Short mmCIF file of C-alpha atoms and ligand atoms in Angstrom, two decimals:
data_model
loop_
_atom_site.label_atom_id
_atom_site.label_comp_id
_atom_site.label_asym_id
_atom_site.label_seq_id
_atom_site.Cartn_x
_atom_site.Cartn_y
_atom_site.Cartn_z
CA UNK A 67 -11.24 -11.71 -32.67
CA UNK A 68 -12.18 -8.23 -31.95
CA UNK A 69 -13.83 -7.31 -28.62
CA UNK A 70 -15.40 -3.92 -27.58
CA UNK A 71 -15.12 -3.95 -23.95
CA UNK A 72 -16.10 -0.64 -23.55
CA UNK A 73 -13.48 0.05 -20.89
CA UNK A 74 -11.29 2.87 -20.97
CA UNK A 75 -8.75 2.19 -24.30
CA UNK A 76 -6.56 5.32 -24.63
CA UNK A 77 -3.75 5.61 -27.33
CA UNK A 78 -0.71 3.94 -25.74
CA UNK A 79 2.37 5.89 -25.75
CA UNK A 80 4.81 4.31 -27.98
CA UNK A 81 8.60 4.10 -28.09
CA UNK A 82 11.01 3.27 -31.22
CA UNK A 83 11.26 -0.04 -29.25
CA UNK A 84 7.58 -0.87 -28.89
CA UNK A 85 5.98 0.54 -31.99
CA UNK A 86 6.07 -3.11 -33.69
CA UNK A 87 3.96 -4.10 -31.02
CA UNK A 88 1.44 -1.92 -30.91
CA UNK A 89 1.33 -1.52 -35.06
CA UNK A 90 0.84 -5.02 -35.25
CA UNK A 91 -2.32 -5.04 -32.15
CA UNK A 92 -3.86 -2.24 -34.81
CA UNK A 93 -3.62 -4.82 -37.40
CA UNK A 94 -5.43 -7.60 -35.14
CA UNK A 95 -2.09 -9.58 -34.50
CA UNK A 96 -0.73 -10.10 -31.28
CA UNK A 97 3.32 -10.43 -31.38
CA UNK A 98 6.11 -10.97 -28.76
CA UNK A 99 9.44 -9.98 -28.75
CA UNK A 100 11.63 -12.92 -28.67
CA UNK A 101 15.61 -13.10 -28.33
CA UNK A 102 17.73 -14.83 -31.11
CA UNK A 103 20.36 -15.23 -28.90
CA UNK A 104 18.72 -17.37 -26.20
CA UNK A 105 15.18 -17.91 -27.73
CA UNK A 106 13.63 -16.08 -24.46
CA UNK A 107 10.25 -14.77 -24.99
CA UNK A 108 10.35 -11.36 -23.52
CA UNK A 109 8.02 -9.28 -21.46
CA UNK A 110 7.26 -6.38 -21.26
CA UNK A 111 8.06 -5.48 -24.84
CA UNK A 112 11.86 -3.98 -25.33
CA UNK A 113 14.64 -4.44 -27.71
CA UNK A 114 17.00 -6.04 -25.15
CA UNK A 115 16.72 -9.65 -23.44
CA UNK A 116 16.81 -9.51 -19.82
CA UNK A 117 17.69 -13.20 -19.91
CA UNK A 118 20.86 -12.98 -21.73
CA UNK A 119 21.50 -9.48 -22.22
CA UNK A 120 21.33 -9.53 -26.40
CA UNK A 121 20.13 -6.95 -28.28
CA UNK A 122 19.27 -9.48 -31.27
CA UNK A 123 15.63 -9.31 -30.90
CA UNK A 124 12.67 -10.12 -33.34
CA UNK A 125 9.09 -9.85 -32.95
CA UNK A 126 7.22 -13.18 -33.61
CA UNK A 127 3.54 -14.31 -33.77
CA UNK A 128 2.09 -15.20 -30.27
CA UNK A 129 -0.16 -17.92 -30.00
CA UNK A 130 -2.89 -15.75 -28.01
CA UNK A 131 -3.85 -18.27 -25.66
CA UNK A 132 -2.84 -18.47 -21.83
CA UNK A 133 -4.16 -18.86 -18.47
CA UNK A 134 -5.05 -16.70 -15.80
CA UNK A 135 -2.29 -16.40 -13.15
CA UNK A 136 -3.90 -14.06 -10.82
CA UNK A 137 -7.03 -11.45 -11.25
CA UNK A 138 -8.47 -8.93 -8.93
CA UNK A 139 -12.16 -7.84 -9.56
CA UNK A 140 -11.91 -4.24 -8.88
CA UNK A 141 -14.94 -3.11 -7.21
CA UNK A 142 -13.94 0.59 -6.69
CA UNK A 143 -12.05 1.81 -9.61
CA UNK A 144 -9.94 5.47 -9.74
CA UNK A 145 -10.39 8.37 -11.61
CA UNK A 146 -11.75 7.26 -15.17
CA UNK A 147 -12.22 3.68 -14.16
CA UNK A 148 -14.61 4.63 -11.44
CA UNK A 149 -17.41 4.21 -13.84
CA UNK A 150 -16.51 0.85 -15.45
CA UNK A 151 -16.51 -0.84 -11.98
CA UNK A 152 -16.33 -3.58 -11.27
CA UNK A 153 -13.88 -4.89 -14.02
CA UNK A 154 -11.29 -7.55 -14.01
CA UNK A 155 -7.39 -6.97 -13.50
CA UNK A 156 -5.34 -10.04 -14.35
CA UNK A 157 -2.04 -11.39 -15.05
CA UNK A 158 -2.39 -13.76 -17.93
CA UNK A 159 0.61 -16.65 -18.25
CA UNK A 160 0.86 -16.85 -21.85
CA UNK A 161 1.61 -20.34 -23.49
CA UNK A 162 5.10 -18.52 -24.35
CA UNK A 163 5.68 -18.02 -21.02
CA UNK A 164 5.32 -14.69 -19.88
CA UNK A 165 3.02 -13.19 -17.62
CA UNK A 166 1.20 -10.25 -18.82
CA UNK A 167 -1.02 -7.68 -17.00
CA UNK A 168 -4.38 -7.18 -18.85
CA UNK A 169 -7.98 -7.12 -18.51
CA UNK A 170 -10.34 -9.91 -18.74
CA UNK A 171 -13.40 -9.02 -20.71
CA UNK A 172 -16.74 -10.05 -22.10
CA UNK A 173 -17.69 -12.39 -19.14
CA UNK A 174 -19.34 -12.06 -16.01
CA UNK A 175 -16.49 -11.50 -12.90
CA UNK A 176 -17.46 -14.05 -11.08
CA UNK A 177 -16.71 -16.57 -13.52
CA UNK A 178 -13.16 -15.56 -13.77
CA UNK A 179 -10.65 -18.07 -11.81
CA UNK A 180 -6.95 -18.52 -11.31
CA UNK A 181 -6.07 -21.28 -14.14
CA UNK A 182 -8.99 -20.68 -16.36
CA UNK A 183 -8.13 -20.78 -20.37
CA UNK A 184 -8.32 -17.53 -21.65
CA UNK A 185 -7.87 -16.03 -25.40
CA UNK A 186 -6.79 -12.67 -26.65
CA UNK A 187 -8.88 -9.98 -28.07
CA UNK A 188 -8.37 -6.95 -29.49
CA UNK A 189 -9.81 -3.88 -28.09
CA UNK A 190 -10.35 -0.96 -30.42
CA UNK A 191 -9.23 2.24 -29.46
CA UNK A 192 -9.54 5.79 -30.87
CA UNK A 193 -7.00 6.35 -33.72
CA UNK A 194 -7.58 3.13 -35.23
CA UNK A 195 -5.24 1.13 -32.40
CA UNK A 196 -6.21 -1.48 -30.25
CA UNK A 197 -5.56 -2.83 -26.42
CA UNK A 198 -4.80 -6.49 -26.26
CA UNK A 199 -7.03 -7.80 -23.79
CA UNK A 200 -8.27 -11.46 -22.70
CA UNK A 201 -11.76 -13.29 -22.38
CA UNK A 202 -12.37 -16.66 -21.28
CA UNK A 203 -12.43 -19.65 -23.67
CA UNK B 33 34.04 -6.04 6.07
CA UNK B 34 31.50 -6.09 8.39
CA UNK B 35 29.64 -2.70 9.48
CA UNK B 36 27.63 -4.24 12.32
CA UNK B 37 27.77 -2.11 15.34
CA UNK B 38 29.94 0.91 13.58
CA UNK B 39 26.71 2.89 13.34
CA UNK B 40 24.29 3.72 16.12
CA UNK B 41 20.26 5.68 15.82
CA UNK B 42 21.06 8.15 18.12
CA UNK B 43 17.75 10.17 17.53
CA UNK B 44 14.20 9.89 15.94
CA UNK B 45 11.01 12.01 15.88
CA UNK B 46 7.76 11.46 14.24
CA UNK B 47 5.59 14.41 13.53
CA UNK B 48 2.38 14.54 15.61
CA UNK B 49 0.27 15.88 12.87
CA UNK B 50 -2.01 13.68 10.49
CA UNK B 51 -3.76 16.58 8.99
CA UNK B 52 -1.45 19.63 8.00
CA UNK B 53 -3.14 21.86 6.08
CA UNK B 54 -0.93 24.93 6.92
CA UNK B 55 2.42 23.95 6.68
CA UNK B 56 4.31 23.46 3.51
CA UNK B 57 6.21 19.95 2.76
CA UNK B 58 9.73 21.98 3.40
CA UNK B 59 8.51 23.08 6.85
CA UNK B 60 7.65 19.48 8.01
CA UNK B 61 10.96 18.27 6.88
CA UNK B 62 12.69 20.93 8.96
CA UNK B 63 10.54 20.14 11.97
CA UNK B 64 11.07 16.56 11.95
CA UNK B 65 14.85 17.04 11.42
CA UNK B 66 14.83 19.55 14.43
CA UNK B 67 12.73 16.75 16.63
CA UNK B 68 15.38 14.23 15.74
CA UNK B 69 18.52 16.52 16.43
CA UNK B 70 16.96 17.01 19.67
CA UNK B 71 16.08 13.71 20.53
CA UNK B 72 20.22 13.01 19.84
CA UNK B 73 21.33 16.01 21.83
CA UNK B 74 22.88 17.36 18.27
CA UNK B 75 22.48 20.61 16.04
CA UNK B 76 21.88 21.11 12.52
CA UNK B 77 25.68 22.30 12.55
CA UNK B 78 26.43 18.63 13.43
CA UNK B 79 25.17 17.12 10.43
CA UNK B 80 27.44 16.07 7.96
CA UNK B 81 25.21 13.93 5.64
CA UNK B 82 21.87 14.24 4.42
CA UNK B 83 19.31 11.17 3.09
CA UNK B 84 15.91 12.05 1.60
CA UNK B 85 13.95 10.39 -1.51
CA UNK B 86 10.97 11.44 -3.62
CA UNK B 87 9.01 13.03 -1.06
CA UNK B 88 11.42 15.83 -0.79
CA UNK B 89 10.49 18.96 -2.73
CA UNK B 90 13.64 20.03 -5.37
CA UNK B 91 16.33 18.47 -7.32
CA UNK B 92 17.45 15.44 -5.26
CA UNK B 93 18.71 16.39 -2.03
CA UNK B 94 20.43 19.25 -2.91
CA UNK B 95 17.23 21.80 -2.41
CA UNK B 96 16.36 20.58 1.04
CA UNK B 97 20.08 20.62 2.12
CA UNK B 98 20.20 24.46 0.98
CA UNK B 99 16.66 24.91 2.94
CA UNK B 100 18.01 23.59 5.90
CA UNK B 101 21.34 25.15 5.62
CA UNK B 102 23.45 21.88 5.99
CA UNK B 103 27.15 21.63 5.53
CA UNK B 104 27.35 18.02 4.03
CA UNK B 105 30.29 15.69 2.69
CA UNK B 106 27.94 12.96 1.67
CA UNK B 107 24.54 13.19 0.19
CA UNK B 108 22.00 10.12 -1.11
CA UNK B 109 18.43 10.37 -2.66
CA UNK B 110 18.01 6.99 -3.48
CA UNK B 111 14.55 6.33 -4.47
CA UNK B 112 13.01 2.97 -3.48
CA UNK B 113 9.26 4.27 -2.46
CA UNK B 114 8.05 3.61 0.98
CA UNK B 115 11.45 1.58 1.98
CA UNK B 116 13.96 4.59 0.69
CA UNK B 117 14.82 5.58 4.37
CA UNK B 118 15.75 2.24 5.30
CA UNK B 119 17.91 1.70 2.25
CA UNK B 120 19.34 5.44 3.17
CA UNK B 121 19.84 3.97 6.78
CA UNK B 122 21.95 1.35 5.38
CA UNK B 123 24.18 3.40 3.18
CA UNK B 124 24.71 6.20 6.06
CA UNK B 125 25.75 3.26 8.26
CA UNK B 126 28.46 2.11 5.60
CA UNK B 127 29.48 5.50 5.17
CA UNK B 128 30.24 5.72 8.94
CA UNK B 129 31.71 2.64 9.15
CA UNK B 130 34.06 3.99 5.96
CA UNK B 131 34.92 7.15 8.22
CA UNK B 132 33.48 8.97 5.31
CA UNK B 133 30.77 10.67 7.70
CA UNK B 134 29.83 10.96 11.19
CA UNK B 135 26.47 12.42 11.76
CA UNK B 136 23.71 11.50 9.10
CA UNK B 137 20.23 12.97 8.98
CA UNK B 138 17.25 11.17 7.03
CA UNK B 139 14.03 13.08 6.71
CA UNK B 140 10.62 12.04 5.51
CA UNK B 141 7.46 14.49 4.72
CA UNK B 142 4.47 14.78 2.81
CA UNK B 143 0.83 15.80 2.77
CA UNK B 144 -1.19 13.20 0.82
CA UNK B 145 -3.95 14.34 3.19
CA UNK B 146 -4.72 17.89 2.60
CA UNK B 147 -1.69 18.97 -0.24
CA UNK B 148 -2.91 16.76 -2.85
CA UNK B 149 -1.34 13.49 -4.32
CA UNK B 150 2.62 13.46 -3.33
CA UNK B 151 5.20 11.79 -5.43
CA UNK B 152 4.32 8.56 -3.35
CA UNK B 153 5.34 5.92 -5.57
CA UNK B 154 3.79 7.05 -8.99
CA UNK B 155 4.97 5.47 -11.74
CA UNK B 156 6.53 7.82 -14.39
CA UNK B 157 4.89 7.98 -17.69
CA UNK B 158 8.40 7.62 -19.21
CA UNK B 159 8.99 4.34 -17.68
CA UNK B 160 9.72 1.81 -20.45
CA UNK B 161 6.80 -0.55 -18.88
CA UNK B 162 4.20 2.26 -18.56
CA UNK B 163 1.96 1.48 -21.46
CA UNK B 164 2.11 -2.21 -20.36
CA UNK B 165 0.36 -1.59 -16.95
CA UNK B 166 -1.13 1.65 -16.98
CA UNK B 167 -4.14 0.66 -19.82
CA UNK B 168 -5.67 -1.87 -17.55
CA UNK B 169 -7.18 0.32 -14.35
CA UNK B 170 -4.14 -1.07 -12.05
CA UNK B 171 -4.36 1.23 -8.92
CA UNK B 172 -2.17 0.67 -5.88
CA UNK B 173 -5.02 -1.73 -3.94
CA UNK B 174 -5.67 -3.24 -6.96
CA UNK B 175 -2.07 -4.77 -7.35
CA UNK B 176 -1.87 -5.83 -3.90
CA UNK B 177 -5.45 -7.53 -4.41
CA UNK B 178 -3.32 -9.49 -7.38
CA UNK B 179 -0.73 -10.51 -4.82
CA UNK B 180 -3.39 -11.37 -2.23
CA UNK B 181 -5.67 -13.69 -4.80
CA UNK B 182 -2.29 -15.53 -5.63
CA UNK B 183 -1.32 -16.09 -2.17
CA UNK B 184 -4.91 -17.61 -1.10
CA UNK B 185 -4.83 -19.56 -4.59
CA UNK B 186 -1.28 -21.29 -3.49
CA UNK B 187 -1.47 -21.48 -0.12
CA UNK B 188 -5.51 -21.10 1.09
CA UNK B 189 -4.75 -17.90 2.99
CA UNK B 190 -8.17 -16.63 4.22
CA UNK B 191 -9.48 -12.99 4.23
CA UNK B 192 -10.01 -13.78 8.20
CA UNK B 193 -6.45 -14.41 8.56
CA UNK B 194 -5.52 -11.07 6.37
CA UNK B 195 -8.00 -9.32 9.13
CA UNK B 196 -5.79 -10.41 12.13
CA UNK B 197 -3.26 -8.02 10.68
CA UNK B 198 -5.45 -5.22 11.02
CA UNK B 199 -6.73 -6.31 14.26
CA UNK B 200 -3.66 -6.40 16.08
CA UNK B 201 -2.67 -2.99 14.55
CA UNK B 202 -5.42 -1.49 15.77
CA UNK B 203 -5.30 -3.02 19.20
CA UNK B 204 -1.91 -1.32 19.65
CA UNK B 205 -3.10 2.15 17.91
CA UNK B 206 -5.89 2.28 20.74
CA UNK B 207 -2.73 3.45 23.23
CA UNK B 208 -1.30 6.00 20.59
CA UNK B 209 -2.67 9.27 20.95
CA UNK B 210 -1.80 10.65 17.84
CA UNK B 211 -2.92 7.68 15.92
CA UNK B 212 -5.37 8.26 12.79
CA UNK B 213 -7.64 5.39 13.50
CA UNK B 214 -7.59 4.70 17.38
CA UNK B 215 -10.75 2.49 17.99
CA UNK B 216 -10.04 -1.50 17.69
CA UNK B 217 -11.46 -3.70 15.02
CA UNK B 218 -12.83 -7.18 14.85
CA UNK B 219 -11.88 -9.77 12.26
CA UNK B 220 -15.45 -9.47 11.23
CA UNK B 221 -15.80 -5.79 11.17
CA UNK B 222 -12.65 -6.05 8.63
CA UNK B 223 -14.05 -8.92 5.99
CA UNK B 224 -17.35 -6.78 6.44
CA UNK B 225 -15.96 -3.70 5.37
CA UNK B 226 -16.57 -2.58 1.60
CA UNK B 227 -15.05 -4.51 -0.95
CA UNK B 228 -12.18 -2.39 -2.81
CA UNK B 229 -10.54 -5.00 -5.15
CA UNK B 230 -11.33 -8.50 -4.21
CA UNK B 231 -10.19 -10.07 -2.21
CA UNK B 232 -9.25 -6.81 -0.35
CA UNK B 233 -11.53 -4.90 1.73
CA UNK B 234 -10.96 -0.74 3.08
CA UNK B 235 -9.83 -1.97 6.46
CA UNK B 236 -6.83 -4.04 4.82
CA UNK B 237 -5.74 -0.83 3.53
CA UNK B 238 -3.24 1.49 5.17
CA UNK B 239 -4.47 5.19 6.41
CA UNK B 240 -3.56 8.24 4.29
CA UNK B 241 -1.85 10.88 6.43
CA UNK B 242 0.06 14.29 6.39
CA UNK B 243 3.20 14.26 8.45
CA UNK B 244 6.91 12.97 8.52
CA UNK B 245 9.76 11.52 10.46
CA UNK B 246 13.53 11.53 10.62
CA UNK B 247 16.28 9.76 12.00
CA UNK B 248 19.61 10.65 12.98
CA UNK B 249 22.51 7.97 12.95
CA UNK B 250 26.22 8.55 14.09
CA UNK B 251 29.39 6.77 14.43
CA UNK B 252 29.95 4.54 17.73
CA UNK B 253 32.72 7.06 18.88
CA UNK B 254 30.04 10.08 18.51
CA UNK B 255 27.43 7.90 20.27
CA UNK B 256 29.46 7.18 23.10
CA UNK B 257 29.49 10.89 23.94
CA UNK B 258 26.04 11.42 23.74
CA UNK B 259 23.68 11.19 27.02
CA UNK B 260 20.72 9.75 24.90
CA UNK B 261 20.40 5.72 24.85
CA UNK B 262 21.67 4.97 21.40
CA UNK B 263 20.81 1.91 19.15
CA UNK B 264 23.31 0.53 17.32
CA UNK B 265 22.99 -0.82 13.76
CA UNK B 266 23.77 -4.45 13.70
CA UNK B 267 22.44 -5.78 10.28
CA UNK B 268 21.15 -4.15 7.23
CA UNK B 269 19.99 -5.38 3.85
CA UNK B 270 18.36 -4.42 0.48
CA UNK B 271 16.51 -6.76 -2.25
CA UNK B 272 15.13 -5.54 -5.52
CA UNK B 273 12.34 -7.83 -6.68
CA UNK B 274 11.08 -7.11 -10.30
CA UNK B 275 8.60 -8.95 -12.73
CA UNK B 276 11.74 -11.36 -13.05
CA UNK B 277 12.23 -11.48 -16.74
CA UNK B 278 8.42 -11.22 -17.59
CA UNK B 279 7.74 -14.40 -15.11
CA UNK B 280 6.61 -12.41 -12.00
CA UNK B 281 6.34 -14.16 -8.75
CA UNK B 282 3.32 -12.62 -7.10
CA UNK B 283 3.88 -14.53 -3.94
CA UNK B 284 7.35 -13.02 -3.11
CA UNK B 285 8.95 -9.93 -1.88
CA UNK B 286 12.67 -8.50 -2.01
CA UNK B 287 12.42 -9.57 1.62
CA UNK B 288 13.88 -13.09 0.30
CA UNK B 289 17.07 -10.84 -0.19
CA UNK B 290 17.16 -8.58 2.18
CA UNK B 291 16.47 -10.38 5.22
CA UNK B 292 19.03 -12.83 5.11
CA UNK B 293 21.65 -10.48 4.44
CA UNK B 294 20.38 -8.49 7.45
CA UNK B 295 20.40 -11.21 9.95
CA UNK B 296 23.89 -12.58 8.53
CA UNK B 297 25.22 -9.60 9.09
CA UNK B 298 23.96 -8.73 12.83
CA UNK B 299 24.77 -12.71 13.24
CA UNK B 300 21.27 -13.49 14.48
CA UNK B 301 18.30 -15.25 13.45
CA UNK B 302 14.48 -14.50 13.22
CA UNK B 303 13.85 -16.53 16.42
CA UNK B 304 15.98 -13.77 18.30
CA UNK B 305 14.02 -11.04 17.28
CA UNK B 306 12.06 -9.35 20.12
CA UNK B 307 9.90 -7.13 18.18
CA UNK B 308 9.30 -6.29 14.43
CA UNK B 309 8.06 -3.24 12.75
CA UNK B 310 6.89 -4.64 8.91
CA UNK B 311 5.58 -2.46 6.17
CA UNK B 312 1.81 -2.41 6.26
CA UNK B 313 0.77 -0.70 3.28
CA UNK B 314 -1.95 -3.54 3.18
CA UNK B 315 -2.47 -6.56 5.49
CA UNK B 316 -1.19 -8.96 2.71
CA UNK B 317 2.16 -6.76 2.42
CA UNK B 318 2.74 -8.07 6.09
CA UNK B 319 1.85 -11.53 5.61
CA UNK B 320 4.05 -11.97 2.43
CA UNK B 321 6.74 -10.09 4.25
CA UNK B 322 7.19 -12.26 7.44
CA UNK B 323 7.75 -15.72 5.35
CA UNK B 324 10.16 -13.97 3.18
CA UNK B 325 12.01 -12.82 6.37
CA UNK B 326 11.81 -16.31 7.65
CA UNK B 327 9.43 -15.95 10.45
CA UNK B 328 7.62 -18.60 8.94
CA UNK B 329 8.02 -21.00 5.94
CA UNK B 330 6.56 -19.64 2.68
CA UNK B 331 2.80 -20.03 2.55
CA UNK B 332 2.22 -20.69 6.09
CA UNK B 333 1.78 -16.71 6.91
CA UNK B 334 -1.89 -16.90 7.58
CA UNK B 335 -1.24 -19.40 10.55
CA UNK B 336 1.45 -17.53 11.56
CA UNK B 337 -0.69 -14.37 12.00
CA UNK B 338 -3.68 -16.25 13.58
CA UNK B 339 -4.90 -15.88 16.98
CA UNK B 340 -3.22 -12.79 17.97
CA UNK B 341 0.28 -13.93 17.21
CA UNK B 342 1.26 -10.06 16.07
CA UNK B 343 -0.54 -8.28 19.30
CA UNK B 344 1.68 -7.03 22.17
CA UNK B 345 2.20 -10.26 24.27
CA UNK B 346 1.88 -12.44 21.09
CA UNK B 347 4.50 -14.53 19.63
CA UNK B 348 6.19 -11.86 17.38
CA UNK B 349 4.73 -8.11 18.72
CA UNK B 350 4.61 -6.06 15.34
CA UNK B 351 3.71 -2.48 14.90
CA UNK B 352 2.96 -1.42 18.42
CA UNK B 353 2.45 2.34 17.28
CA UNK B 354 -0.54 1.03 15.47
CA UNK B 355 1.53 0.98 11.94
CA UNK B 356 0.40 2.51 8.43
CA UNK B 357 -2.75 0.35 9.01
CA UNK B 358 -4.10 2.72 11.56
CA UNK B 359 -1.39 5.05 13.01
CA UNK B 360 0.40 7.04 10.25
CA UNK B 361 1.63 6.50 6.66
CA UNK B 362 2.83 9.93 5.87
CA UNK B 363 3.54 10.85 2.44
CA UNK B 364 2.07 7.34 1.62
CA UNK B 365 5.31 5.96 2.56
CA UNK B 366 5.93 3.66 5.54
CA UNK B 367 9.22 3.15 5.83
CA UNK B 368 10.50 5.80 8.40
CA UNK B 369 7.92 5.46 11.13
CA UNK B 370 8.89 1.54 11.15
CA UNK B 371 12.49 2.14 12.17
CA UNK B 372 11.07 5.07 14.68
CA UNK B 373 8.88 2.73 16.58
CA UNK B 374 11.73 0.01 16.64
CA UNK B 375 13.93 2.57 18.29
CA UNK B 376 11.24 3.46 20.80
CA UNK B 377 10.86 -0.33 21.82
CA UNK B 378 14.32 -0.87 22.14
CA UNK B 379 14.70 2.37 24.33
CA UNK B 380 11.65 1.35 26.62
CA UNK B 381 9.72 3.99 25.39
CA UNK B 382 6.69 2.28 23.42
CA UNK B 383 3.27 2.57 25.37
CA UNK B 384 3.46 0.64 28.60
CA UNK B 385 0.30 -1.45 27.15
CA UNK B 386 2.33 -2.31 23.98
CA UNK B 387 6.29 -2.40 25.32
CA UNK B 388 8.17 -5.45 24.74
CA UNK B 389 9.45 -6.18 27.86
CA UNK B 390 13.33 -6.68 28.00
CA UNK B 391 13.71 -5.62 23.99
CA UNK B 392 17.03 -6.48 23.12
CA UNK B 393 16.75 -6.95 19.47
CA UNK B 394 14.17 -5.18 17.16
CA UNK B 395 13.82 -5.62 13.14
CA UNK B 396 12.60 -2.87 10.95
CA UNK B 397 11.66 -3.62 7.41
CA UNK B 398 10.37 -1.33 4.58
CA UNK B 399 8.86 -1.92 1.12
CA UNK B 400 8.76 0.28 -1.79
CA UNK B 401 7.17 -0.13 -5.09
CA UNK B 402 4.42 -2.46 -5.50
CA UNK B 403 4.31 -6.12 -4.64
CA UNK B 404 2.19 -6.64 -7.96
CA UNK B 405 5.27 -5.16 -10.07
CA UNK B 406 8.44 -4.16 -9.16
CA UNK B 407 9.63 -3.19 -5.41
CA UNK B 408 12.95 -2.30 -3.29
CA UNK B 409 12.83 -4.20 0.27
CA UNK B 410 15.29 -2.97 2.86
CA UNK B 411 15.63 -4.79 6.37
CA UNK B 412 17.61 -3.14 9.46
CA UNK B 413 18.30 -5.02 12.70
CA UNK B 414 19.00 -2.70 15.99
CA UNK B 415 20.36 -3.73 19.04
CA UNK B 416 19.19 -1.91 22.55
CA UNK B 417 22.89 -0.02 23.06
CA UNK B 418 22.98 2.00 25.95
ZN1 LIG C 239 18.38 -13.84 -24.55
#
């Protein structure tokens, strides 16, 4: 699902380790790195398993669903975010386990609560890329 | 091997300035170094080890060691943000205990108020996590708001309880002529101040000031030769809290490791502490840290800080200089001033209105980085000495 939030969406800096994540996002797919030794789902994306030390890591499809672990409604943003306040900064706990930082978009900030079910959306940026944000299910 | 008692803090100095447009950052480092050495009764020629963090201009500690004309046989530029200076103190105490060095100088200085943004904990774009945290409008207070919101959700902590922490700091700051904010505030004034990132208000945040501070640490043998009262380092601890392999716990800090280590090394418990300097970038920082250090059970911080417990004369007097919340947060880093006020209390040199009677045992705690991501925590326990 695509959701143009209007929030700042710069082109992410990629590395050899994170290119597969961002290339998938640009195609509308949410992938997560997973350790082939211990099955730990890794966050943030890297080609190293912080759970067992293995470097045998593959990107696999994520469900794209989770719940809000914590959030804040930022009333006074800074820099280029100043003009987008209020906006919702959050940690989402993915069904696969990781807690990832993101924004909750497309909803009234007052409707966001810890524990609320959320769904990933692909927020298009320049250059054909996309940032993964979430909206309430 | 325990290092307890092998090293003493012999000199401390806090720069009185809060707006310093007309001096350079190296000048402030030099001024606080001179101040702390004078306080100890020592000179630059006595220093054989130098410690500084990312606020020091130049290449690690080398540039400032050169600027100050030091002759060092030990140097350490460990960077853990605002807690760096407590980590340095632990490293210096260990090097003194090992006999490697005799007189350690630790300095902090910065001008976030008049000199543009300093290095204060900025996350380099080369950091491997950068793209996964920088795209979402994360800023310092918003990160701490994430922690506060989760703590409220799990434990029922309230904004009024967080405000108690600011109120206590402000009541202390009124007696500090150098304090940046010197007017006492009420709980209502804190919770009615502008909301910046829910649930944190403007008055939940620390001040932004220029300034600096320095410590001089010496061996017990050298301490015995000085006329100034020196305070033995009884316990030290460091803890690194991360995003926990992708399962971050926003209600926990590195103090869960640094606190028990420091208490064990000192052979004391939280109940023995007469005075505590607790890192106070935001009110929530104090509340979670008090829990993690063991002053109360996890989740009970809100009740613990209520009814003036942190005020002079309360159950656990804290940050009697006004802390980072009201007095001073030089270079956006509050660890140095935490140690300085603890030494003032042990020497009986805090303001009379906030001096803890018969203060024998003090704790100083630093938190660097962010509660919302990764942090370095450090705890010192100091004795009164003589
Ligand atoms: Zn693994």
